[in-house]
Coordinates of C-alpha atoms in Angstrom, one line a residue:
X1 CA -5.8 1.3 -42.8
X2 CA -4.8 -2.2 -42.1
X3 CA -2.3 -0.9 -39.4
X4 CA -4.7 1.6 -37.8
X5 CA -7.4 -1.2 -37.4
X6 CA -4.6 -3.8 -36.1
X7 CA -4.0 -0.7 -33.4
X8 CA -7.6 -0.7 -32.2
X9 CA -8.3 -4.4 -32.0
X10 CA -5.4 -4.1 -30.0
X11 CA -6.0 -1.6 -27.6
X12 CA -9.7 -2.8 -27.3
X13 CA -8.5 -5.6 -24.6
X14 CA -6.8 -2.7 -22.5
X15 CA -9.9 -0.6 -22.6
X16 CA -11.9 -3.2 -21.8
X17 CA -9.7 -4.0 -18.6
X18 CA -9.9 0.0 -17.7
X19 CA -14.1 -0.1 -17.7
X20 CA -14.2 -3.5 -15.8
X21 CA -12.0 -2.0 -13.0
X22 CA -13.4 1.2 -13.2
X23 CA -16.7 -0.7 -12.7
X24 CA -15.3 -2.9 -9.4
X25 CA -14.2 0.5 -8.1
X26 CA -17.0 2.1 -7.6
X27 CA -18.2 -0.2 -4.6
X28 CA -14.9 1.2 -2.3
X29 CA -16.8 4.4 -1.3
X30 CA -19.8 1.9 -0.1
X31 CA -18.3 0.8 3.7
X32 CA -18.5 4.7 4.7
X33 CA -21.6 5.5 3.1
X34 CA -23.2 2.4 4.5
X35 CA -21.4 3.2 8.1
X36 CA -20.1 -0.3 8.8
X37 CA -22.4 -2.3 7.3
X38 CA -20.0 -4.0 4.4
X39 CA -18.4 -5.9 7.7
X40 CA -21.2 -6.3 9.4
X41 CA -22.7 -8.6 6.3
X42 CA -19.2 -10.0 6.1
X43 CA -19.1 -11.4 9.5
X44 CA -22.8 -12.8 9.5
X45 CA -23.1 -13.6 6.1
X46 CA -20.1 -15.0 5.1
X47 CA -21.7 -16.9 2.3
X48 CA -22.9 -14.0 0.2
X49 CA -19.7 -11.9 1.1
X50 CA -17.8 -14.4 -0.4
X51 CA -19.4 -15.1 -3.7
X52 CA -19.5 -10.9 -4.4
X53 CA -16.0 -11.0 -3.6
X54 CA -15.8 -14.0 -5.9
X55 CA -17.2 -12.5 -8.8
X56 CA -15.5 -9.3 -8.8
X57 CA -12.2 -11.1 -8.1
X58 CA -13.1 -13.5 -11.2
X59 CA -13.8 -10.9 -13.5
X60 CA -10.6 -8.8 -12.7
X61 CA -8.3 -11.8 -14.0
X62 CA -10.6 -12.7 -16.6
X63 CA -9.9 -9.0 -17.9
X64 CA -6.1 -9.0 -17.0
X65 CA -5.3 -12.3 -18.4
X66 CA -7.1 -10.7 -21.7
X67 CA -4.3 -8.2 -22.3
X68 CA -1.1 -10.2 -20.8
X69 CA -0.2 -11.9 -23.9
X70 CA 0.0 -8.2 -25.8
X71 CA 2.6 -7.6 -22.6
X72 CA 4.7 -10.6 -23.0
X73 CA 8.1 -9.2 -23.3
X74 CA 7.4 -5.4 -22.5
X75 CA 9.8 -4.0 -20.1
X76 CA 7.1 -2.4 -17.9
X77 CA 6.2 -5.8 -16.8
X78 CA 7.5 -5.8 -13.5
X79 CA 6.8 -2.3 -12.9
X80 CA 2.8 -3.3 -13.3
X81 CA 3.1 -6.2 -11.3
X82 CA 5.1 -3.9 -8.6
X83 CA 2.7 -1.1 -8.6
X84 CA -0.3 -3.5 -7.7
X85 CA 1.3 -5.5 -5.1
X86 CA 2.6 -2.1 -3.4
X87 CA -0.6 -0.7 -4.2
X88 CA -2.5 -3.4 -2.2
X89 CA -0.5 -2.7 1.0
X90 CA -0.8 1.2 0.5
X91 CA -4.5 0.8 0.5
X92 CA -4.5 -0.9 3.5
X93 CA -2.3 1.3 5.3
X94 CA -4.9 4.1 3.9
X95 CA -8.5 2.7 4.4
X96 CA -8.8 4.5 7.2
X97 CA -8.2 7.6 5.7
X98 CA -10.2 7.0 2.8
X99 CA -13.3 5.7 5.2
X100 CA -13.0 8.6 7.9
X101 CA -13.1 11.4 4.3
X102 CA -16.2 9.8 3.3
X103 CA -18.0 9.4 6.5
X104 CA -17.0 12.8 7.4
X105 CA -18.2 14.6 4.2
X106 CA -21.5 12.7 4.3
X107 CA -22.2 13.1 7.6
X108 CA -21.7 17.4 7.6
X109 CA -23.0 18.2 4.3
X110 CA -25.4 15.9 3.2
X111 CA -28.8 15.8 4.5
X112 CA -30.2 12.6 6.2
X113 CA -33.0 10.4 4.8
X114 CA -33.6 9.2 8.5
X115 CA -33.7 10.7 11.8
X116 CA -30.3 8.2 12.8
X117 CA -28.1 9.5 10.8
X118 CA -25.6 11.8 11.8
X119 CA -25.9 15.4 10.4
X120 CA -24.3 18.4 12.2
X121 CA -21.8 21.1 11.3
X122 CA -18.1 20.8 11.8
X123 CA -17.5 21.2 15.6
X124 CA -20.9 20.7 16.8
X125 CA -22.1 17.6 18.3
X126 CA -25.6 15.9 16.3
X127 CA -27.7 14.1 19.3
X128 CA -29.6 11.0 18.7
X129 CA -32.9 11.7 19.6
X130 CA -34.6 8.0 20.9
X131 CA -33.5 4.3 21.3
X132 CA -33.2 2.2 18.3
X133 CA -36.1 0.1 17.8
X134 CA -37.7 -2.3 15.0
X135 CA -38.9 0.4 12.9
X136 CA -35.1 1.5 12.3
X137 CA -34.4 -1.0 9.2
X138 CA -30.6 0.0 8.5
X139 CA -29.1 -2.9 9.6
X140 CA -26.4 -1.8 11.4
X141 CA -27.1 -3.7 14.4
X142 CA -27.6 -1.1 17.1
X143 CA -27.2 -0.9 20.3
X144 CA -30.5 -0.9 22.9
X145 CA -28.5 0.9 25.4
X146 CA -27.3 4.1 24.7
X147 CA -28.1 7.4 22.4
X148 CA -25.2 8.6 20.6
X149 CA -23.6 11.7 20.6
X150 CA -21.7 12.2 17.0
X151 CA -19.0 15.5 16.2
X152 CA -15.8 16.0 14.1
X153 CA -13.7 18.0 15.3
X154 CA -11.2 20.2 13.6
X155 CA -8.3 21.0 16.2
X156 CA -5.7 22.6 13.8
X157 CA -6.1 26.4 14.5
X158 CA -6.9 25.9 18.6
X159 CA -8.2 23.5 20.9
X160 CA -12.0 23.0 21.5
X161 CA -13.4 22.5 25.3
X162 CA -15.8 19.5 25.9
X163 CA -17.8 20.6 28.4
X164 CA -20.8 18.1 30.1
X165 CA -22.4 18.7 32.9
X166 CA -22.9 16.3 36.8
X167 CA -23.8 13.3 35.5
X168 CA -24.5 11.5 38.8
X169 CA -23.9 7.4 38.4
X170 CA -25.2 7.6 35.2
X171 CA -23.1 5.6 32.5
X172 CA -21.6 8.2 29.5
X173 CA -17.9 8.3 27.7
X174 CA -17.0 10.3 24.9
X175 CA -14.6 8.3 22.8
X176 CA -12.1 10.0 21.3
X177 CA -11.0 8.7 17.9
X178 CA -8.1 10.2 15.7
X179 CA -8.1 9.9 12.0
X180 CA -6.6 6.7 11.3
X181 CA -9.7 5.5 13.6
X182 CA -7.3 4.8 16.7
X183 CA -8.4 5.9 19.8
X184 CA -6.0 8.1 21.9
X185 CA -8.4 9.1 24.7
X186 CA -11.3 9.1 26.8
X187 CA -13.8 11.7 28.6
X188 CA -16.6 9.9 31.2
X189 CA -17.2 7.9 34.1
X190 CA -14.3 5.7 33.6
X191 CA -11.6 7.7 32.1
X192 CA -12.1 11.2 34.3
X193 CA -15.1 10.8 36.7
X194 CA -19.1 12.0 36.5
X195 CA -19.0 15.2 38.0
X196 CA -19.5 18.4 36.0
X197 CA -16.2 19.1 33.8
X198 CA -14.0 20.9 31.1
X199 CA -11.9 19.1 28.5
X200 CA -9.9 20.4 26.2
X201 CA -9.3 18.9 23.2
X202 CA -5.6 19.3 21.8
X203 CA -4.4 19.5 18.0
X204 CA -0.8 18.0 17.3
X205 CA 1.3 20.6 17.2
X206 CA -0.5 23.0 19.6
X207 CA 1.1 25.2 22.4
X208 CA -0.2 27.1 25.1
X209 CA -1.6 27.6 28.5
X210 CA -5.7 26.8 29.3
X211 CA -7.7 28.2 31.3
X212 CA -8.3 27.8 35.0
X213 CA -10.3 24.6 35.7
X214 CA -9.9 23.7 32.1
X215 CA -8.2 19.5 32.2
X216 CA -6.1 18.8 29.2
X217 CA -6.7 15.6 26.8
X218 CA -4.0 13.8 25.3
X219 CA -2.6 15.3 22.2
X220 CA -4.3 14.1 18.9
X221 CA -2.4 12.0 17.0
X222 CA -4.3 13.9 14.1
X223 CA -5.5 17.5 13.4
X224 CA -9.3 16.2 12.9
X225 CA -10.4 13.9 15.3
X226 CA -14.2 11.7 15.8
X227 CA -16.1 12.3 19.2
X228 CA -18.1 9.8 19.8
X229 CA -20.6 9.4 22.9
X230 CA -22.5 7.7 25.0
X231 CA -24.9 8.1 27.2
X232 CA -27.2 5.4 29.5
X233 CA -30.8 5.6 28.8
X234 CA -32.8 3.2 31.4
X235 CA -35.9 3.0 28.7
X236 CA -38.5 5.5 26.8
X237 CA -39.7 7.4 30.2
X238 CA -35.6 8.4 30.7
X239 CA -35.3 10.2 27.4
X240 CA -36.4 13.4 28.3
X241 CA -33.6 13.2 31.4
X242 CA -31.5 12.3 28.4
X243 CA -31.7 15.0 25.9
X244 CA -31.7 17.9 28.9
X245 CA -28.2 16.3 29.4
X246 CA -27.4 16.1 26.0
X247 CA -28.5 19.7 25.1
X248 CA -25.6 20.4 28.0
X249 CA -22.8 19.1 26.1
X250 CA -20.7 21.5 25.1
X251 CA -18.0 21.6 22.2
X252 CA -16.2 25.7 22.4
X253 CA -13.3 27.2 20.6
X254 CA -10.9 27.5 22.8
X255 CA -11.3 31.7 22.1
X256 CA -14.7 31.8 23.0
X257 CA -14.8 29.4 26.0
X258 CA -16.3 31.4 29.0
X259 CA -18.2 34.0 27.1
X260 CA -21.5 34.6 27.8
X261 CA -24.5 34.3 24.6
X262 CA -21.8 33.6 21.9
X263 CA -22.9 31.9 18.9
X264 CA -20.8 29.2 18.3
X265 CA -19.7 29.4 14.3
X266 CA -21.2 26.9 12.0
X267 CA -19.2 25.4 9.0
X268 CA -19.7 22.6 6.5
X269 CA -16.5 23.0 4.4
X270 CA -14.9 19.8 4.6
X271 CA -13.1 18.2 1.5
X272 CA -15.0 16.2 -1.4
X273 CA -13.9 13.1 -1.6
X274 CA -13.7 11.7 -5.4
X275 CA -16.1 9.6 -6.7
X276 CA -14.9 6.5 -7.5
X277 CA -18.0 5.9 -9.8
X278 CA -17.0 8.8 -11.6
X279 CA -13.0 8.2 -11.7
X280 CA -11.3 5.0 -10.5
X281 CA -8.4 7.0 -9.3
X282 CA -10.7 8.4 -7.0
X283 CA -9.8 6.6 -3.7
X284 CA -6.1 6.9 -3.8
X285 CA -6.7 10.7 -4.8
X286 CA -8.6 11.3 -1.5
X287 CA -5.9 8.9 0.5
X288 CA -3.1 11.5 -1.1
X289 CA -5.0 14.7 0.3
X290 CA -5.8 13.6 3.5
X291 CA -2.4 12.4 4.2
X292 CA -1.8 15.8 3.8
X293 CA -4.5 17.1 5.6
X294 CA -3.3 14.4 8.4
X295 CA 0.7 14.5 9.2
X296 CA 1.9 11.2 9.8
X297 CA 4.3 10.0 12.1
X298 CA 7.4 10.1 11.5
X299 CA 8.1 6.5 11.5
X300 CA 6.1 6.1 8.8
X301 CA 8.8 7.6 6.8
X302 CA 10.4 4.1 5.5
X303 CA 6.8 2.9 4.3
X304 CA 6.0 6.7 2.3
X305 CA 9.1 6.6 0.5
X306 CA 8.1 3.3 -0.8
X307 CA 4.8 4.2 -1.4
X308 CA 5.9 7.1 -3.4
X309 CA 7.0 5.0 -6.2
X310 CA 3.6 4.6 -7.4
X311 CA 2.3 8.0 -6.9
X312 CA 0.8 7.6 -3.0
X313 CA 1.8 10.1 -0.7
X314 CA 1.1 13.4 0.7
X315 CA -0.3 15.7 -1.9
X316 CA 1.0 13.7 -4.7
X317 CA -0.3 13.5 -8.2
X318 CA -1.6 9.7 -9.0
X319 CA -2.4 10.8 -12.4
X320 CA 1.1 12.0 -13.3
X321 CA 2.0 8.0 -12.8
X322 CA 2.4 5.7 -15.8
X323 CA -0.5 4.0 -17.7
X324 CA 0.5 0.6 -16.2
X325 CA 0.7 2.1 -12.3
X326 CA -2.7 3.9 -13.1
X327 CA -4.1 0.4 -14.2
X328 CA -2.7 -1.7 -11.3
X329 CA -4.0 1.0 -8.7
X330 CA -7.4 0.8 -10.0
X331 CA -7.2 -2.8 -9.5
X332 CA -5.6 -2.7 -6.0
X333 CA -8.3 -0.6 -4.9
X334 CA -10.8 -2.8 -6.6
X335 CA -9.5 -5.7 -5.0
X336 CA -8.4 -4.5 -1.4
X337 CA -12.0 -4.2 0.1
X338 CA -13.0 -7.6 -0.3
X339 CA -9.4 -8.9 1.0
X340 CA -10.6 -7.2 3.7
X341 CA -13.9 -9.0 4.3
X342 CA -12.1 -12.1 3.8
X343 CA -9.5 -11.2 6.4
X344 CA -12.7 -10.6 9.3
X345 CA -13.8 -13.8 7.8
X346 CA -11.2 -16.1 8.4
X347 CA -12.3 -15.1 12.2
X348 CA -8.3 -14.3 13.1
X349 CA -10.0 -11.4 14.3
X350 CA -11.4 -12.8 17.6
X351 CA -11.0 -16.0 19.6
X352 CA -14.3 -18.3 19.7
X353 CA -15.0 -19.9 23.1
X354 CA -18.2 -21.7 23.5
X355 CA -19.8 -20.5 20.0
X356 CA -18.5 -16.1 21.1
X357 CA -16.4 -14.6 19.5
X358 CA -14.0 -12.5 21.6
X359 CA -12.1 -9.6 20.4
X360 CA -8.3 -9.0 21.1
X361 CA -7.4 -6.5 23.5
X362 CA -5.5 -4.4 21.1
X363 CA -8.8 -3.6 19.4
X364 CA -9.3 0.4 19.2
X365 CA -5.9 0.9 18.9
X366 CA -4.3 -1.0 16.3
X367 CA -1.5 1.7 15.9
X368 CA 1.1 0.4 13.2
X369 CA -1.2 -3.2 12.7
X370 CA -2.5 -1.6 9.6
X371 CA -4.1 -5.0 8.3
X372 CA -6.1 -5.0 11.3
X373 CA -6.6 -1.0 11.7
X374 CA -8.5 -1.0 8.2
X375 CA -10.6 -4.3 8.5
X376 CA -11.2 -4.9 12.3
X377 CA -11.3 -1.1 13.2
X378 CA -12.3 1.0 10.6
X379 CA -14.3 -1.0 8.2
X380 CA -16.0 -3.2 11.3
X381 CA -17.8 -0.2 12.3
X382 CA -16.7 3.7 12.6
X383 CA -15.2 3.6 16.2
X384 CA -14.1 0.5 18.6
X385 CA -14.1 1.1 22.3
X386 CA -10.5 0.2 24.4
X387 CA -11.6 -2.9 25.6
X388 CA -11.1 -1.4 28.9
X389 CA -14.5 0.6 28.3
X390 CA -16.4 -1.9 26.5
X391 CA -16.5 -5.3 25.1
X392 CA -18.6 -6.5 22.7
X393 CA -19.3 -10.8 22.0
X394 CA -21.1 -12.0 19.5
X395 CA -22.6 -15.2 19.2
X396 CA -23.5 -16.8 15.7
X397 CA -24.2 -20.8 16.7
X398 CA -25.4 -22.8 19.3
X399 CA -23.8 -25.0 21.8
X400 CA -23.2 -27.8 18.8
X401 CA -21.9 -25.2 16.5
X402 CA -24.9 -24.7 14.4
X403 CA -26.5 -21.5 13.1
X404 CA -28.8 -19.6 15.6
X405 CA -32.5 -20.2 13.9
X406 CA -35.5 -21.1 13.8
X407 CA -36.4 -22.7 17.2
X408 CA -36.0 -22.2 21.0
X409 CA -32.5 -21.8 23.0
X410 CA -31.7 -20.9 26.2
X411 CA -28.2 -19.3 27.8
X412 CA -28.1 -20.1 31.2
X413 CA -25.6 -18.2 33.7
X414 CA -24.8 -20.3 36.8
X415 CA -24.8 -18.9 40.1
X416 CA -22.4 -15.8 40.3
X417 CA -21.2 -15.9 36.7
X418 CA -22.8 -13.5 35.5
X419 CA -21.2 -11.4 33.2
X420 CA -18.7 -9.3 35.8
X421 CA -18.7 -5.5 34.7
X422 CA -18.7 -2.4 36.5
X423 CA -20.9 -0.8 34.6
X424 CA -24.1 -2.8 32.9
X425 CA -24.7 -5.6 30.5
X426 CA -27.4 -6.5 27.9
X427 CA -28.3 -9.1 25.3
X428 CA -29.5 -8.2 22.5
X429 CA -31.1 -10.1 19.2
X430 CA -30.4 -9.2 15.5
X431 CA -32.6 -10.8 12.6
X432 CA -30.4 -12.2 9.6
X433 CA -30.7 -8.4 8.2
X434 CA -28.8 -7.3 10.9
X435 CA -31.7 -5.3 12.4
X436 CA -33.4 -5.6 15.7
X437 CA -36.5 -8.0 15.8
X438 CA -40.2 -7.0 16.2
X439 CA -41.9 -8.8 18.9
X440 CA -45.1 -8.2 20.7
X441 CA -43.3 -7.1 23.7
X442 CA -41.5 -4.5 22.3
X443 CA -38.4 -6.2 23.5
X444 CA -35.2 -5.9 21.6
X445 CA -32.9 -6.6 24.7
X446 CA -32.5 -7.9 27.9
X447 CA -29.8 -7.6 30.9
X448 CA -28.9 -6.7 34.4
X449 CA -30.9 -3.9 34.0
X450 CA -34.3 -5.3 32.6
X451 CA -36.8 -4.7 35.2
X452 CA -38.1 -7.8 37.0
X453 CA -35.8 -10.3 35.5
X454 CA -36.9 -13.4 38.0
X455 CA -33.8 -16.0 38.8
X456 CA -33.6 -19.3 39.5
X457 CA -34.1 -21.0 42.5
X458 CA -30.5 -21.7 42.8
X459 CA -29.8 -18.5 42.2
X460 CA -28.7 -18.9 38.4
X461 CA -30.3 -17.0 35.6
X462 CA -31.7 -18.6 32.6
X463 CA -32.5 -16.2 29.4
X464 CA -35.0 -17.8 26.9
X465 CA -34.3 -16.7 23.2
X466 CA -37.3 -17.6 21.3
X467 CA -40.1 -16.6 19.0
X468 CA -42.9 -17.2 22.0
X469 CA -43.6 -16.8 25.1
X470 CA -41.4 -19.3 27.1
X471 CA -44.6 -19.5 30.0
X472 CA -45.8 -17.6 33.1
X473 CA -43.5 -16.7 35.1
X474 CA -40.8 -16.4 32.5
X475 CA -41.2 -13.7 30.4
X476 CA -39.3 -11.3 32.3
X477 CA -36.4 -13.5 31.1
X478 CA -37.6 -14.0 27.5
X479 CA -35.8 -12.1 24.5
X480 CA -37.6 -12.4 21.2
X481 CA -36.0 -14.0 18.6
X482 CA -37.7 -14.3 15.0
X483 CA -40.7 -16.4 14.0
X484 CA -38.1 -18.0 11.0
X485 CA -35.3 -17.3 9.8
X486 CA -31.4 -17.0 11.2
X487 CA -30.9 -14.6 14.0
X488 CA -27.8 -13.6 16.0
X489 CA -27.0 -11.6 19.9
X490 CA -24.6 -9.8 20.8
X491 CA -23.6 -10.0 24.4
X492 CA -22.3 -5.9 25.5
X493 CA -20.2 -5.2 28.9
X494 CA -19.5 -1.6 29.9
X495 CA -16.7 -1.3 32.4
X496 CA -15.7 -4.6 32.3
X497 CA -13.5 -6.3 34.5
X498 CA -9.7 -8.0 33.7
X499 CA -11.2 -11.6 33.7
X500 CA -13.6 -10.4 30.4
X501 CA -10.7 -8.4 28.6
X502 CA -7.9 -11.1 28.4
X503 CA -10.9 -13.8 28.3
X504 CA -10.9 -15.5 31.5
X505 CA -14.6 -15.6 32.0
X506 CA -16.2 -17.3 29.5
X507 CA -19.8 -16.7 28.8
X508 CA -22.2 -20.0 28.6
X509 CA -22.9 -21.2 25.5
X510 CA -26.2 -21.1 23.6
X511 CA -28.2 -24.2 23.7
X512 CA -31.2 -25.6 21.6
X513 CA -33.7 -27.0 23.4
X514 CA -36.8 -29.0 22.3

């Protein structure tokens, strides 16, 4: 008796570790559900990112350093230690795959409890139906601009056609994202033009003539691939213009494309993703089965093999692994997330000039950057555009590097610096909950497109970001910020020009006045 007791005291410690990691696991699954949001809080609320990350990083040592001393001296030491740090660096390599598995499964299958989210069979595009406005309490900081046009795409038995119809100078793109959230290529005004066209979309390893009139794509990196598009709305009284345009975008097998009254086949059956909450495997379990569902390059070959070692590859079994690599998975996955937010913390990801933060040009297609593929792709948001489409800034502090708040500021663009795109641009305001601000204009953004906007004498433009109305004569150039509280913009350029992709131009900073 006294031996079988010594056992169970003994291996109380190690279960104890297994629940609390089980426990931290179950958050990894949260970023997709919650459709960028985990980086979105990161980046403008670094000081509650940091103490969550805190506490689940405290507890996991607190519980490991509970059953090291019955592991002094056990020659599966190093294999424990090995199997976390490898697993760390697996998980980034596969965050991608783990996000897109998620985000794909919720948004086919499961219903929507709002009329924003994405729901629409495999194949098929979902159409947002109106702009974002202050009733939309997500926080996911939308854009003001543009309804989205959401589809994944399954290109492993035969291509599909995209297929949209004249779209006169009306700014549209459909971004095309591969699995490991890297864009390959582009449909719309930029990347092909706006008149009236075919597209096909191309699996890997697929063969084969198209038809006549039919443009090929580049070849997908991977066999399921992210649509994503855009399309101009120039306010409320457009959206009907929009959704006849919309309800003309066509995604066709390739053996049905230019039959008349088909009925395009609807399917849902995309793979379940584990649930971490229920196993703490779960994660790497869905990384291992949509690696296989996903061929990787072959360069990858030299990271897979090592990778192996601990169970992580295509179609492997995690569970046929040791105890100790179970354990130190289930904290690598625990763990990885919140290195993540840290990583978009430290701000490596974009270079500040005058209080904006500019992204790298690289960004949307990381490729073999896999630190910066899971945290400043993936995890910031879904799907990046190529810089050469769109660039995003985002402004968190003023002119002395303090925190956008309470109070009045202005942004004042000299002369012919405006912000140089081919396309449009718009500023728009975010309250601290990363949702767009109610105002008694029903204003949530303001650009070269805002009717009226009045300029200065001298031929500068001065925006007034501020609770109230800066005066007569100026609210044509006001944007709403809150009443209290901490606020931030973010400054969007379609089409932009060289001098904004490597950084040139510089946008003004944000001043306080008064």
């Amino acid at each position: 008796m006294a031996s079988s007791a010594s056992s169970a005291t003994g291996n109380r410690p190690m279960q104890r570790l297994r629940h609390d990691l089980a426990v931290a696991a179950t958050g990894i699954g949260q970023a997709a559900a919650a459709t960028g949001r985990a980086t979105a809080a990161a980046v403008r609320h670094p000081g509650e990112t940091i103490d969550r990350a805190r506490k689940m990083t405290r507890a996991l040592p607190v519980a490991w350093h509970s059953v090291k001393p019955t592991l002094t001296g056990r020659m599966d030491d190093w294999r424990r230690e090995y199997a976390y740090t490898l697993g760390e660096q697996a998980f980034v390599y596969g965050f991608p795959y783990i996000y897109n598995a998620v985000l794909r499964h919720r948004w086919v299958t499961q219903k929507p409890e709002t009329e924003t989210t994405p729901y629409a069979p495999v194949n098929h595009f979902w159409h947002a139906s109106r702009l974002w406005d202050a009733s939309d309490r997500e926080g996911v900081s939308p854009n003001n601009d543009t309804l989205y046009s959401w589809a994944w795409v399954d290109l492993r038995e035969e291509p599909l056609v995209l297929s949209h119809p004249d779209m006169g100078d009306r700014y549209f793109t459909f971004e095309l994202v591969a699995f490991t959230s890297d864009n390959y290529d582009y449909v719309g005004m930029r990347a092909t033009g706006s008149e009236a066209g075919d597209f096909a979309l191309i699996g890997p390893e697929w063969t084969g003539d198209l038809p006549q009139g039919v443009r090929r794509t580049a070849s997908a990196p991977t066999p399921w691939v992210l649509v994503v598009g855009r399309t101009l709305v120039e306010g409320v009284d457009d959206l009907p213009t929009v959704h006849a345009l919309q309800q003309q975008y066509r995604l066709t097998p390739l053996h049905l494309f230019g039959m008349e009254g088909v009925t395009l086949p609807e399917r849902r059956d995309v793979p379940v993703p584990a649930d971490p909450a229920k196993d703490p495997l779960g994660p790497w379990k869905t990384l291992n089965a949509m690696l296989a569902e996903n061929p990787l390059p072959k360069h990858h070959d030299v990271l897979l093999r090592q990778f192996a070692e601990i169970g992580i590859g295509p179609g492997m079994d995690v569970e046929a692994q040791p105890e100790p690599v179970k354990e130190s998975l289930i904290r690598a996955a625990a763990t990885a997330v919140p290195m993540l937010e840290q990583q978009l913390l430290s701000g490596q990801w974009g270079e500040l000039i005058n209080g904006w933060r500019y992204p790298p040009p690289q960004i949307g297609h990381f490729g073999d950057d896999f630190l910066r593929r899971a945290g400043e792709q993936s995890l910031v948001g879904v799907a990046i555009n190529d810089p050469e489409e769109a660039v995003y800034l985002a402004a968190f502090t003023d002119s002395a590097g303090k925190t956008l708040t309470t109070g009045r500021y202005q942004l004042r663009y000299e002369a012919g610096t405006l912000p140089p795109v081919d396309a449009f641009w718009s500023l728009t305001a975010y309250g601290e909950d990363r949702n767009l601000i109610p105002n008694p204009i029903d204003r949530y953004s303001i650009g070269d497109r805002t009717q009226g906007l009045v300029r200065d004498a001298d031929g500068g433009l001065t925006l007034y970001l501020q609770p109230d109305s800066p005066g007569p004569g100026r609210d044509s150039t006001w944007l709403p910020t809150p009443q209290q509280g901490i606020w931030y913009v973010a400054l969007r350029m379609y089409l932009p020009r060289p001098e904004v992709i490597d950084a040139r131009w510089h946008s003004p900073p944000i001043t306080r006045v008064g």
